[in-house]
Every structure is written in C-alpha cells, then in structure tokens.
GROMACS .gro file of C-alpha atoms in nm:
model
  492
    1MET     CA    1  14.782  25.887  21.180
    2ARG     CA    2  14.743  26.157  20.913
    3ALA     CA    3  14.475  25.940  20.753
    4ARG     CA    4  14.282  25.922  21.080
    5ARG     CA    5  14.305  26.299  21.125
    6ALA     CA    6  14.169  26.340  20.773
    7ALA     CA    7  13.880  26.111  20.865
    8ALA     CA    8  13.816  26.326  21.171
    9VAL     CA    9  13.786  26.636  20.954
   10VAL     CA   10  13.536  26.465  20.724
   11ALA     CA   11  13.333  26.331  21.016
   12PHE     CA   12  13.321  26.673  21.177
   13ALA     CA   13  13.188  26.818  20.852
   14LEU     CA   14  12.924  26.545  20.832
   15LEU     CA   15  12.802  26.580  21.188
   16SER     CA   16  12.829  26.951  21.265
   17GLY     CA   17  12.726  27.290  21.135
   18SER     CA   18  12.496  27.302  20.833
   19ALA     CA   19  12.536  26.928  20.776
   20ALA     CA   20  12.376  26.855  21.113
   21ALA     CA   21  12.061  27.031  20.997
   22GLN     CA   22  12.040  26.788  20.707
   23ASN     CA   23  12.130  26.468  20.894
   24ALA     CA   24  11.926  26.290  21.159
   25VAL     CA   25  12.174  26.199  21.432
   26GLU     CA   26  12.073  25.962  21.709
   27ARG     CA   27  12.269  25.834  22.009
   28VAL     CA   28  12.137  25.533  22.195
   29ALA     CA   29  12.255  25.271  22.447
   30ILE     CA   30  12.157  24.907  22.387
   31LYS     CA   31  12.250  24.636  22.642
   32GLY     CA   32  12.575  24.802  22.748
   33ALA     CA   33  12.687  24.915  22.403
   34GLN     CA   34  12.687  25.281  22.301
   35ASP     CA   35  12.556  25.341  21.949
   36MET     CA   36  12.530  25.626  21.701
   37ILE     CA   37  12.312  25.643  21.389
   38VAL     CA   38  12.329  25.905  21.114
   39VAL     CA   39  12.055  25.916  20.851
   40PRO     CA   40  12.112  26.177  20.577
   41LYS     CA   41  11.830  26.401  20.462
   42ASP     CA   42  11.863  26.256  20.111
   43TRP     CA   43  11.875  25.897  20.240
   44ASN     CA   44  11.872  25.645  19.957
   45GLY     CA   45  11.742  25.366  20.179
   46GLY     CA   46  12.077  25.185  20.224
   47LEU     CA   47  12.258  25.121  20.553
   48PHE     CA   48  12.624  25.066  20.643
   49ILE     CA   49  12.700  24.925  20.989
   50TYR     CA   50  13.059  24.964  21.105
   51ALA     CA   51  13.265  24.732  21.329
   52HIS     CA   52  13.559  24.911  21.489
   53GLY     CA   53  13.905  24.767  21.537
   54TYR     CA   54  14.051  24.598  21.844
   55THR     CA   55  14.112  24.802  22.154
   56ALA     CA   56  14.181  24.719  22.519
   57ASP     CA   57  14.105  25.081  22.619
   58LYS     CA   58  13.782  25.082  22.820
   59ARG     CA   59  13.749  25.459  22.775
   60LEU     CA   60  13.596  25.383  22.435
   61LEU     CA   61  13.283  25.249  22.607
   62ALA     CA   62  13.156  25.597  22.702
   63PRO     CA   63  12.844  25.739  22.533
   64PHE     CA   64  12.902  25.920  22.204
   65PRO     CA   65  12.975  26.288  22.277
   66ALA     CA   66  12.742  26.564  22.165
   67ASP     CA   67  13.044  26.742  22.018
   68PRO     CA   68  13.123  26.549  21.698
   69SER     CA   69  13.486  26.664  21.704
   70LYS     CA   70  13.532  26.448  22.014
   71VAL     CA   71  13.414  26.118  21.864
   72PRO     CA   72  13.697  25.867  21.929
   73LEU     CA   73  13.923  25.813  21.629
   74LEU     CA   74  13.859  25.440  21.634
   75LEU     CA   75  13.492  25.499  21.554
   76LEU     CA   76  13.528  25.778  21.299
   77PRO     CA   77  13.567  25.567  20.981
   78GLY     CA   78  13.216  25.433  21.029
   79LEU     CA   79  13.082  25.788  21.018
   80ALA     CA   80  13.324  25.956  20.779
   81SER     CA   81  13.375  25.710  20.495
   82VAL     CA   82  13.029  25.582  20.410
   83PRO     CA   83  12.931  25.667  20.050
   84PRO     CA   84  12.695  25.966  20.012
   85GLY     CA   85  12.326  25.896  20.059
   86TYR     CA   86  12.368  25.593  20.287
   87ALA     CA   87  12.281  25.581  20.656
   88ALA     CA   88  12.564  25.495  20.896
   89ALA     CA   89  12.546  25.308  21.225
   90VAL     CA   90  12.836  25.259  21.467
   91THR     CA   91  12.863  25.079  21.801
   92THR     CA   92  13.130  25.078  22.072
   93PHE     CA   93  13.037  24.716  22.160
   94ARG     CA   94  12.975  24.636  22.526
   95SER     CA   95  13.333  24.532  22.605
   96VAL     CA   96  13.692  24.587  22.502
   97GLY     CA   97  13.967  24.333  22.443
   98TRP     CA   98  13.882  24.020  22.243
   99TYR     CA   99  13.523  24.136  22.198
  100VAL     CA  100  13.411  23.920  21.903
  101LYS     CA  101  13.138  23.730  22.089
  102ASP     CA  102  12.995  24.052  22.233
  103ALA     CA  103  13.035  24.241  21.907
  104VAL     CA  104  12.825  23.995  21.708
  105LYS     CA  105  12.539  24.049  21.954
  106ASP     CA  106  12.581  24.426  21.968
  107ILE     CA  107  12.580  24.469  21.591
  108GLU     CA  108  12.266  24.260  21.556
  109ASN     CA  109  12.102  24.461  21.834
  110LEU     CA  110  12.192  24.784  21.654
  111ARG     CA  111  12.063  24.655  21.319
  112ARG     CA  112  11.732  24.548  21.471
  113TYR     CA  113  11.695  24.883  21.646
  114PHE     CA  114  11.755  25.062  21.316
  115VAL     CA  115  11.493  24.848  21.136
  116LYS     CA  116  11.238  24.909  21.411
  117LYS     CA  117  11.300  25.285  21.406
  118HIS     CA  118  11.357  25.353  21.035
  119GLY     CA  119  11.220  25.049  20.855
  120LYS     CA  120  11.406  24.774  20.674
  121PRO     CA  121  11.681  24.921  20.454
  122LYS     CA  122  11.673  24.860  20.080
  123HIS     CA  123  12.029  24.728  20.110
  124THR     CA  124  12.223  24.641  20.425
  125TYR     CA  125  12.603  24.638  20.440
  126ILE     CA  126  12.861  24.577  20.710
  127TRP     CA  127  13.226  24.673  20.713
  128GLY     CA  128  13.514  24.712  20.957
  129HIS     CA  129  13.886  24.747  21.010
  130SER     CA  130  14.136  24.512  21.178
  131GLY     CA  131  13.956  24.325  21.456
  132GLY     CA  132  13.641  24.482  21.318
  133GLY     CA  133  13.725  24.312  20.991
  134MET     CA  134  13.708  23.980  21.173
  135VAL     CA  135  13.379  24.085  21.336
  136THR     CA  136  13.248  24.167  20.988
  137GLU     CA  137  13.351  23.820  20.871
  138ALA     CA  138  13.185  23.662  21.174
  139VAL     CA  139  12.858  23.852  21.140
  140ILE     CA  140  12.804  23.759  20.773
  141GLU     CA  141  12.843  23.392  20.863
  142TYR     CA  142  12.632  23.397  21.180
  143PHE     CA  143  12.366  23.585  20.979
  144PRO     CA  144  12.444  23.457  20.628
  145GLY     CA  145  12.141  23.611  20.455
  146THR     CA  146  12.111  23.942  20.638
  147TYR     CA  147  12.384  24.148  20.472
  148GLU     CA  148  12.401  24.182  20.097
  149GLY     CA  149  12.755  24.313  20.106
  150ALA     CA  150  13.053  24.322  20.342
  151ALA     CA  151  13.393  24.488  20.341
  152PRO     CA  152  13.638  24.351  20.601
  153MET     CA  153  13.951  24.566  20.571
  154CYS     CA  154  14.296  24.472  20.705
  155GLY     CA  155  14.116  24.194  20.888
  156THR     CA  156  14.238  23.886  21.069
  157GLY     CA  157  14.097  23.661  20.799
  158ALA     CA  158  14.302  23.361  20.909
  159GLY     CA  159  14.103  23.359  21.231
  160ALA     CA  160  14.166  23.428  21.598
  161TRP     CA  161  14.332  23.096  21.676
  162ARG     CA  162  14.598  23.130  21.405
  163ASN     CA  163  14.672  23.494  21.480
  164PHE     CA  164  14.716  23.432  21.851
  165ASN     CA  165  14.933  23.130  21.779
  166ALA     CA  166  15.151  23.378  21.594
  167ALA     CA  167  15.145  23.609  21.897
  168LEU     CA  168  15.259  23.317  22.113
  169ASP     CA  169  15.543  23.253  21.869
  170LEU     CA  170  15.654  23.616  21.900
  171ARG     CA  171  15.638  23.604  22.277
  172LEU     CA  172  15.831  23.280  22.307
  173ALA     CA  173  16.095  23.396  22.059
  174TYR     CA  174  16.130  23.715  22.265
  175GLU     CA  175  16.168  23.519  22.588
  176THR     CA  176  16.433  23.301  22.424
  177VAL     CA  177  16.636  23.585  22.273
  178CYS     CA  178  16.609  23.813  22.578
  179ARG     CA  179  16.631  23.552  22.855
  180ASP     CA  180  16.963  23.689  22.987
  181VAL     CA  181  16.828  24.044  23.033
  182PRO     CA  182  16.640  24.065  23.367
  183ALA     CA  183  16.489  24.405  23.287
  184ALA     CA  184  16.338  24.263  22.966
  185ARG     CA  185  16.070  24.067  23.152
  186PHE     CA  186  15.710  24.179  23.106
  187ALA     CA  187  15.567  24.232  23.455
  188CYS     CA  188  15.405  24.494  23.673
  189ARG     CA  189  15.556  24.628  23.993
  190VAL     CA  190  15.408  24.580  24.341
  191CYS     CA  191  15.302  24.857  24.581
  192SER     CA  192  15.438  24.858  24.933
  193ASP     CA  193  15.111  24.706  25.057
  194GLY     CA  194  15.237  24.386  24.896
  195LYS     CA  195  14.935  24.326  24.671
  196SER     CA  196  14.843  24.626  24.454
  197ARG     CA  197  15.007  24.646  24.111
  198CYS     CA  198  15.164  24.961  23.971
  199LEU     CA  199  15.409  25.119  23.732
  200ALA     CA  200  15.453  25.440  23.932
  201ASP     CA  201  15.382  25.565  24.286
  202ALA     CA  202  15.068  25.743  24.165
  203HIS     CA  203  14.909  25.404  24.089
  204CYS     CA  204  14.934  25.289  24.453
  205PRO     CA  205  14.686  25.350  24.735
  206ALA     CA  206  14.743  25.665  24.940
  207GLY     CA  207  15.062  25.642  25.144
  208GLN     CA  208  15.198  25.350  24.940
  209THR     CA  209  15.494  25.348  24.702
  210CYS     CA  210  15.558  25.147  24.385
  211GLY     CA  211  15.830  24.893  24.460
  212ASP     CA  212  16.001  24.603  24.286
  213ALA     CA  213  15.873  24.400  23.994
  214GLU     CA  214  15.642  24.108  24.058
  215ALA     CA  215  15.749  23.758  23.960
  216PRO     CA  216  15.686  23.730  23.585
  217ALA     CA  217  15.399  23.507  23.475
  218ALA     CA  218  15.447  23.218  23.238
  219PRO     CA  219  15.479  23.366  22.889
  220GLU     CA  220  15.185  23.163  22.758
  221ASP     CA  221  14.965  23.352  23.009
  222GLY     CA  222  15.066  23.684  22.859
  223LEU     CA  223  15.080  23.836  23.208
  224GLY     CA  224  14.966  23.748  23.558
  225PRO     CA  225  14.600  23.807  23.653
  226GLU     CA  226  14.673  24.096  23.891
  227CYS     CA  227  14.895  24.275  23.641
  228THR     CA  228  14.637  24.220  23.365
  229ALA     CA  229  14.360  24.371  23.578
  230PHE     CA  230  14.579  24.672  23.666
  231LEU     CA  231  14.676  24.745  23.306
  232LEU     CA  232  14.324  24.710  23.169
  233ASP     CA  233  14.208  24.952  23.439
  234HIS     CA  234  14.488  25.194  23.340
  235PRO     CA  235  14.481  25.213  22.959
  236GLU     CA  236  14.698  25.525  22.973
  237THR     CA  237  14.992  25.293  23.051
  238PHE     CA  238  14.992  25.132  22.706
  239THR     CA  239  14.916  25.206  22.344
  240GLU     CA  240  14.794  24.978  22.069
  241SER     CA  241  14.868  25.221  21.788
  242PRO     CA  242  15.084  25.084  21.505
  243THR     CA  243  15.220  25.436  21.456
  244SER     CA  244  15.365  25.484  21.805
  245LEU     CA  245  15.562  25.296  22.070
  246GLY     CA  246  15.407  25.067  22.323
  247GLY     CA  247  15.362  25.300  22.619
  248ASP     CA  248  15.489  25.290  22.976
  249PHE     CA  249  15.442  24.914  23.007
  250VAL     CA  250  15.553  24.768  22.674
  251THR     CA  251  15.842  24.998  22.582
  252PRO     CA  252  16.081  24.964  22.882
  253PRO     CA  253  16.134  24.585  22.854
  254LEU     CA  254  16.184  24.614  22.478
  255THR     CA  255  16.435  24.893  22.531
  256ALA     CA  256  16.623  24.685  22.787
  257CYS     CA  257  16.662  24.399  22.541
  258PHE     CA  258  16.690  24.579  22.206
  259GLY     CA  259  16.795  24.935  22.290
  260ASP     CA  260  16.624  25.263  22.208
  261LEU     CA  261  16.346  25.197  21.954
  262ASN     CA  262  16.317  25.560  21.846
  263PRO     CA  263  16.463  25.660  21.507
  264GLY     CA  264  16.830  25.740  21.554
  265GLY     CA  265  16.857  25.534  21.873
  266THR     CA  266  17.200  25.391  21.951
  267PRO     CA  267  17.174  25.038  22.093
  268SER     CA  268  17.474  24.862  22.235
  269ALA     CA  269  17.635  24.589  22.026
  270GLU     CA  270  17.462  24.323  22.237
  271GLN     CA  271  17.123  24.492  22.205
  272ALA     CA  272  17.161  24.531  21.829
  273ALA     CA  273  17.255  24.164  21.794
  274ARG     CA  274  16.954  24.052  21.995
  275LYS     CA  275  16.717  24.269  21.793
  276ASP     CA  276  16.864  24.144  21.467
  277LEU     CA  277  16.819  23.782  21.574
  278PHE     CA  278  16.464  23.841  21.694
  279LEU     CA  279  16.357  24.021  21.377
  280ARG     CA  280  16.506  23.753  21.155
  281ALA     CA  281  16.353  23.472  21.359
  282THR     CA  282  16.005  23.626  21.353
  283GLN     CA  283  16.022  23.802  21.013
  284LEU     CA  284  15.862  24.095  21.194
  285ARG     CA  285  15.882  24.450  21.062
  286GLU     CA  286  16.086  24.657  21.308
  287SER     CA  287  15.839  24.946  21.293
  288PHE     CA  288  15.567  24.715  21.433
  289LEU     CA  289  15.779  24.565  21.710
  290ALA     CA  290  15.614  24.746  22.002
  291THR     CA  291  15.261  24.706  21.868
  292ASP     CA  292  15.302  24.334  21.802
  293MET     CA  293  15.449  24.281  22.149
  294PHE     CA  294  15.145  24.458  22.297
  295PHE     CA  295  14.936  24.170  22.159
  296ALA     CA  296  15.196  23.918  22.278
  297THR     CA  297  15.152  24.047  22.634
  298ILE     CA  298  14.840  24.246  22.722
  299GLY     CA  299  14.639  24.109  22.429
  300MET     CA  300  14.711  23.747  22.522
  301ALA     CA  301  14.657  23.816  22.892
  302GLU     CA  302  14.312  23.968  22.832
  303VAL     CA  303  14.206  23.654  22.648
  304VAL     CA  304  14.340  23.412  22.912
  305HIS     CA  305  14.215  23.595  23.219
  306ARG     CA  306  13.887  23.738  23.088
  307ARG     CA  307  13.772  23.513  22.803
  308THR     CA  308  13.899  23.154  22.837
  309HIS     CA  309  13.904  23.103  23.215
  310GLY     CA  310  14.279  23.066  23.248
  311HIS     CA  311  14.309  22.818  22.960
  312HIS     CA  312  14.534  22.863  22.659
  313PRO     CA  313  14.395  22.877  22.304
  314TRP     CA  314  14.748  22.872  22.164
  315GLY     CA  315  15.031  22.622  22.154
  316ASN     CA  316  15.346  22.529  21.966
  317ILE     CA  317  15.400  22.157  22.019
  318ASP     CA  318  15.597  22.016  21.723
  319VAL     CA  319  15.620  22.356  21.550
  320ASP     CA  320  15.942  22.388  21.352
  321TYR     CA  321  16.073  22.743  21.371
  322ALA     CA  322  16.245  22.761  21.036
  323SER     CA  323  16.256  23.123  20.929
  324PRO     CA  324  16.449  23.140  20.601
  325LEU     CA  325  16.630  23.443  20.741
  326LEU     CA  326  16.804  23.227  21.003
  327THR     CA  327  17.108  23.010  20.942
  328PRO     CA  328  17.062  22.633  20.996
  329ALA     CA  329  17.258  22.662  21.320
  330GLU     CA  330  17.034  22.945  21.441
  331GLN     CA  331  16.722  22.746  21.352
  332THR     CA  332  16.851  22.449  21.552
  333ALA     CA  333  16.934  22.664  21.852
  334LEU     CA  334  16.596  22.839  21.846
  335ASN     CA  335  16.401  22.514  21.822
  336ALA     CA  336  16.607  22.363  22.104
  337GLY     CA  337  16.569  22.661  22.335
  338ILE     CA  338  16.215  22.785  22.277
  339PRO     CA  339  15.955  22.678  22.537
  340ARG     CA  340  15.689  22.434  22.422
  341ILE     CA  341  15.327  22.500  22.514
  342ALA     CA  342  15.025  22.272  22.474
  343ALA     CA  343  14.694  22.437  22.388
  344ASP     CA  344  14.376  22.362  22.585
  345ALA     CA  345  14.102  22.215  22.366
  346ASP     CA  346  13.817  22.416  22.519
  347ALA     CA  347  14.004  22.742  22.470
  348VAL     CA  348  14.094  22.648  22.111
  349ARG     CA  349  13.727  22.583  22.039
  350TYR     CA  350  13.633  22.921  22.191
  351MET     CA  351  13.881  23.109  21.976
  352ARG     CA  352  13.776  22.921  21.663
  353ARG     CA  353  13.414  23.006  21.737
  354PHE     CA  354  13.500  23.375  21.795
  355TYR     CA  355  13.627  23.357  21.528
  356GLU     CA  356  13.758  23.144  21.242
  357PRO     CA  357  13.603  23.223  20.902
  358ARG     CA  358  13.455  22.938  20.700
  359GLY     CA  359  13.334  23.123  20.390
  360ARG     CA  360  12.971  23.021  20.441
  361THR     CA  361  12.780  23.336  20.355
  362ARG     CA  362  12.551  23.475  20.088
  363SER     CA  363  12.707  23.821  20.120
  364LYS     CA  364  12.923  23.965  19.847
  365VAL     CA  365  13.258  24.041  20.009
  366ILE     CA  366  13.539  24.282  19.924
  367THR     CA  367  13.855  24.275  20.136
  368VAL     CA  368  14.129  24.539  20.134
  369HIS     CA  369  14.475  24.483  20.284
  370ALA     CA  370  14.811  24.662  20.266
  371LEU     CA  371  15.107  24.447  20.168
  372ASP     CA  372  15.327  24.621  20.427
  373ASP     CA  373  15.094  24.552  20.720
  374GLY     CA  374  15.319  24.432  21.003
  375LEU     CA  375  15.045  24.380  21.261
  376VAL     CA  376  14.778  24.179  21.080
  377LEU     CA  377  14.994  24.011  20.819
  378PRO     CA  378  14.851  24.035  20.466
  379GLU     CA  379  14.889  23.658  20.435
  380ASN     CA  380  14.569  23.648  20.643
  381GLU     CA  381  14.393  23.700  20.312
  382ASP     CA  382  14.534  23.369  20.183
  383LYS     CA  383  14.355  23.178  20.458
  384TYR     CA  384  14.036  23.377  20.409
  385ARG     CA  385  14.041  23.291  20.038
  386GLU     CA  386  14.102  22.923  20.117
  387ALA     CA  387  13.795  22.922  20.343
  388PHE     CA  388  13.580  23.047  20.055
  389GLU     CA  389  13.736  22.790  19.822
  390ALA     CA  390  13.657  22.511  20.067
  391ALA     CA  391  13.299  22.636  20.103
  392GLY     CA  392  13.250  22.670  19.728
  393THR     CA  393  13.173  23.042  19.755
  394SER     CA  394  13.479  23.189  19.579
  395ASP     CA  395  13.258  23.378  19.336
  396ARG     CA  396  13.140  23.593  19.627
  397LEU     CA  397  13.489  23.716  19.725
  398VAL     CA  398  13.705  23.991  19.574
  399GLN     CA  399  14.039  24.071  19.742
  400LEU     CA  400  14.214  24.404  19.686
  401PHE     CA  401  14.563  24.507  19.799
  402THR     CA  402  14.744  24.836  19.843
  403PRO     CA  403  15.125  24.841  19.817
  404THR     CA  404  15.158  25.055  20.130
  405GLY     CA  405  14.939  25.176  20.414
  406GLY     CA  406  15.067  24.969  20.705
  407HIS     CA  407  14.790  24.856  20.936
  408CYS     CA  408  14.465  24.997  20.798
  409ILE     CA  409  14.605  25.342  20.710
  410PHE     CA  410  14.508  25.332  20.343
  411LEU     CA  411  14.240  25.600  20.360
  412ALA     CA  412  14.229  25.656  19.984
  413ALA     CA  413  14.085  25.306  19.934
  414TRP     CA  414  13.815  25.312  20.202
  415THR     CA  415  13.524  25.485  20.031
  416PRO     CA  416  13.607  25.364  19.677
  417ALA     CA  417  13.598  25.005  19.803
  418LEU     CA  418  13.258  25.065  19.963
  419GLN     CA  419  13.130  25.226  19.644
  420ALA     CA  420  13.254  24.927  19.447
  421LEU     CA  421  13.068  24.701  19.689
  422THR     CA  422  12.739  24.888  19.640
  423ALA     CA  423  12.783  24.876  19.262
  424TRP     CA  424  12.838  24.499  19.282
  425VAL     CA  425  12.532  24.443  19.502
  426GLU     CA  426  12.294  24.692  19.346
  427GLU     CA  427  12.405  24.697  18.982
  428GLY     CA  428  12.576  24.362  18.936
  429GLN     CA  429  12.915  24.518  18.855
  430LYS     CA  430  13.168  24.278  19.008
  431PRO     CA  431  13.480  24.479  19.098
  432SER     CA  432  13.845  24.407  19.031
  433THR     CA  433  14.178  24.574  19.098
  434ALA     CA  434  14.164  24.722  18.747
  435SER     CA  435  13.817  24.870  18.795
  436VAL     CA  436  13.862  25.006  19.148
  437SER     CA  437  14.219  25.139  19.138
  438PRO     CA  438  14.147  25.437  18.908
  439THR     CA  439  13.877  25.553  19.149
  440CYS     CA  440  14.126  25.582  19.435
  441GLY     CA  441  14.417  25.747  19.254
  442ASN     CA  442  14.564  25.414  19.144
  443CYS     CA  443  14.607  25.316  19.508
  444LEU     CA  444  14.585  24.940  19.444
  445THR     CA  445  14.837  24.683  19.320
  446ASP     CA  446  14.813  24.352  19.135
  447GLN     CA  447  15.081  24.211  19.365
  448THR     CA  448  14.952  23.965  19.625
  449PRO     CA  449  15.099  23.848  19.956
  450GLY     CA  450  15.317  23.540  19.979
  451PRO     CA  451  15.197  23.204  20.112
  452TRP     CA  452  15.072  23.204  20.469
  453GLY     CA  453  15.309  22.922  20.551
  454LEU     CA  454  15.613  23.141  20.495
  455ARG     CA  455  15.547  23.307  20.831
  456VAL     CA  456  15.288  23.104  21.019
  457VAL     CA  457  15.240  22.730  20.981
  458GLU     CA  458  14.936  22.524  21.070
  459ARG     CA  459  14.970  22.320  21.386
  460ARG     CA  460  14.800  22.030  21.554
  461ALA     CA  461  14.588  22.102  21.859
  462LYS     CA  462  14.298  21.941  22.040
  463GLY     CA  463  13.991  22.141  21.947
  464ALA     CA  464  14.116  22.197  21.591
  465PRO     CA  465  14.099  21.863  21.406
  466VAL     CA  466  14.329  21.844  21.106
  467ARG     CA  467  14.036  21.781  20.872
  468THR     CA  468  13.893  22.125  20.959
  469LEU     CA  469  14.205  22.311  20.845
  470VAL     CA  470  14.170  22.474  20.504
  471CYS     CA  471  14.454  22.472  20.254
  472SER     CA  472  14.563  22.526  19.896
  473ALA     CA  473  14.888  22.327  19.893
  474GLU     CA  474  15.104  22.620  20.002
  475PRO     CA  475  15.404  22.565  20.230
  476GLY     CA  476  15.289  22.518  20.589
  477ASP     CA  477  14.922  22.497  20.491
  478CYS     CA  478  14.884  22.166  20.672
  479PRO     CA  479  15.060  22.040  20.986
  480ALA     CA  480  15.359  21.809  20.963
  481GLY     CA  481  15.245  21.462  20.860
  482ALA     CA  482  14.926  21.589  20.694
  483THR     CA  483  14.863  21.668  20.328
  484CYS     CA  484  14.633  21.904  20.142
  485ILE     CA  485  14.345  21.751  19.948
  486GLU     CA  486  14.338  22.026  19.689
  487ALA     CA  487  14.002  21.930  19.539
  488GLN     CA  488  13.840  21.989  19.880
  489HIS     CA  489  14.080  22.255  20.012
  490HIS     CA  490  14.110  22.066  20.340
  491CYS     CA  491  14.397  21.891  20.519
  492ARG     CA  492  14.401  21.515  20.573
   0.00000   0.00000   0.00000
C-alpha cells in the first residue's frame, strides 16, 4: 500500500501544476472504455500502454477525473512509472471481472486511436500488473508484431485455466475443512421480500429487512447467480486488496471457521486447528487467505455467471491432493472427502483462449515477480517460461525476481525494468538480474521459484488435450499417466 501511495505522489506531480503545462493530457471514451493519454512536451516518440490488474469493482469504469489526485490507484502505475520522455496510455477496459477478452479489444482500440491522433510511435511497448500482466501476455500474442517490448509483472503466466483450477482447489479444501461450521458458508442473505439479496438492512428495498442466509450454491459455482449479481453491484461489500481483509462478505465466514484473522487475534483451539490444516493442505500464505478466498468465491462466480454461461472451466477429477506439509493420513482423508468436479469443455476452451500463453510473439519480454507473492504464485513464471521453450522463443524472454514485495508491491523494480526493456529493444542490450539489480537498489535476487508442480499439478480435462500442455519434466508438469517429451516441452 505504501508503494501505491508513492505512485500516487509521482502521478500527481506528472499530471498537475507546472508539469501539466508541459504534458498534453487527453481523456477519451472508446466503445465503453475510459482512456487517458499523456504525451510529454519532450516526447521521444515512444509509447507505453498499460494494462491494469484484476478488479470486480465497477466503480473503476468511470471517466478519468479532471483532478489527477483522484485517479484510481489501480490505474496510477501506467501514468507514474513510465520512463521519462515516453508517452503513456491507460484504459479502464469496458468491463470488470475476468475482462481479458474485452481488454484485448480495448487496448487495440486505444493504440489505434493514439496512432491516428499522434502518428505511429517510434517504439511501442505494453506492460501491466497481475491480471494486466496476463492481458499483456495475451496482447503480444494476438498482435505478435505490433509491440516491440512487453513487461508483464506479477502476472498469471500459467494461464487463466490453471489459476482458476487452483482457486477451485482452495474452495474445495475450505469446504472440506470447514464443513461442520454452518456460519462458514459463503452466501448472501435474503430480504424479507423473499427474493432480493443483502448483507444488511440498507441493501433491501424500502420497508424490507435483511433476513436469513440463502441456501449456499455449489462450491464450483463460486456463488449463486442472485448473490453474485448483488455483490458485483455492491463492490463496497468486498475488497480484492492483498494488503487488507476480504470485506463484509468474505471475512465473516473465514472468521467463523478460522477465528479472528487480524494480527493478535485469539482463535479457539478448534479454529486454530482448522486453519492450520487448511494452510498446510493448500500451502497458502496466511496473509493472503482472505484475498485468495475472494477469488475462490466472487472471482469464480463472476466467471461462471457472466462469462461462461453457467459452465465450469475448472475441475479436479483424478487430482491427487498431496501437499508435502500433510501427513499421509491427512492426505488420504483430504482426497477421500474433497468433492470432485468435472470441467465443461466449452468453458475450458474459453478460459484457455482468454488466456493461456503460448510464447508465440516477436516482442522482447521482461517479467518481474516477487518470490513471496501469495496471490499469483511465482511458479506461474515456470509455466510461462515453458511456453516460450515449447514455441522456440526463449531468447525473447528475460525473467526477473524480487525476494519480497508480495503481490505486485515491488515499486523499486517497476521503472528500472521498463528502462531495461527499452535498452534491450532500442540499443540491443539484453538485460539480466546482474545488470538490472544495481539500478533498483539491488532489489532483485538470483533465487527462482520452485517447480509449479509443487503446488498446482496439471490435470486432464475436455477442452485441454494433454498434448497441448507444456512441460519441462518438473513434478506435476504432466497429468497422471502422461510424460513430458522434453525435446518438445509438451506432454504425451
């Protein structure tokens, strides 16, 4: 959070006062997306387009404010961290939630508008954080020759399908561990009219009160359709921030099962035991518990009810839950008790299209990821690397890691990584940890994340043929019964 406040200060300096007299600032709406362009007076002819991170908060879709101090924090990196001399362009996208399909269109619309208004840039770059990292990865493959450089940071490089399979695993482990705690169910309440959803009386129509909880939806749905619609219309009831708890909706069920999540909280012996089992089973960082469970509820529900027509892109048939932190007896009990869900092929194909990286791009790519990221696991970078290996484009990928920074809060590395990208594209200086780290106060590390298979294993599903799964002979890289053909980096 301190890093984001620092970015806000820089952005305010760029877009206000004397700086505003030097910068050309334009706000425009294109096909439902709100956009902002900043061209510096000393423009060097280069352009950085920014893809913001995931949000389910529809308040982000408002036009950019005239007061630069009120630009939403989620959009500020795209304005505050671009190297000096380069133009910056940022878009809200036209939708929130799992916006990848819309985002690809909105970024291309913004780029074309910029070219029409300002001419073709000498060099065009794209970068983004978190979900915006995935959008960056998608754009450079859908338009493989358009961007000379790209910087997906803390991105879901393993792809949407794998990351939401992991969210399903979290949700099902939670349901298994907390099944004997009625108050631990994720569900909305029902107003006295018998149909409106609520969390408090103020959410109900005039004269109505907020009553008992609705019947919980199947966990693979995330939530029921009515509850999903209510929550997405009331973003003040949840938070997606990895630095705070999950809001009025997510926190109460977690508290019922695991006890007070605040530092210094005193759970009961039963609550402490349940939390310990859950954390060992999932290998989840406790500080990310609420944020990860947001995606295992509201995040999943938004996909099911607004993107895939009620079908499930995730499943866990034949998955062996074998966390090394569990005893053999605990592993047996978890595998026996956890629900089994079959994925729907059409939904799997949708999530692989929006998006699963394949490494097929002519862009030069620098990724940055923190090793202590508990939301988008740093092992995502393993799968992203494997995609480039399978495509034969490994020479176009450089992966950098910070030892700390959690989910995307490694501000010191943002601009230096972008500067390293421009030097690679424009001067042919391919970066490395050794060359970039001194420029960011030695913020990088040579340590790399462990194998993806230690936490998330590949799985069989209709819509994801085994031969399409990339691998490098790491544990869990291929589903049970399949092997990795290392020369091709594909499962067989």
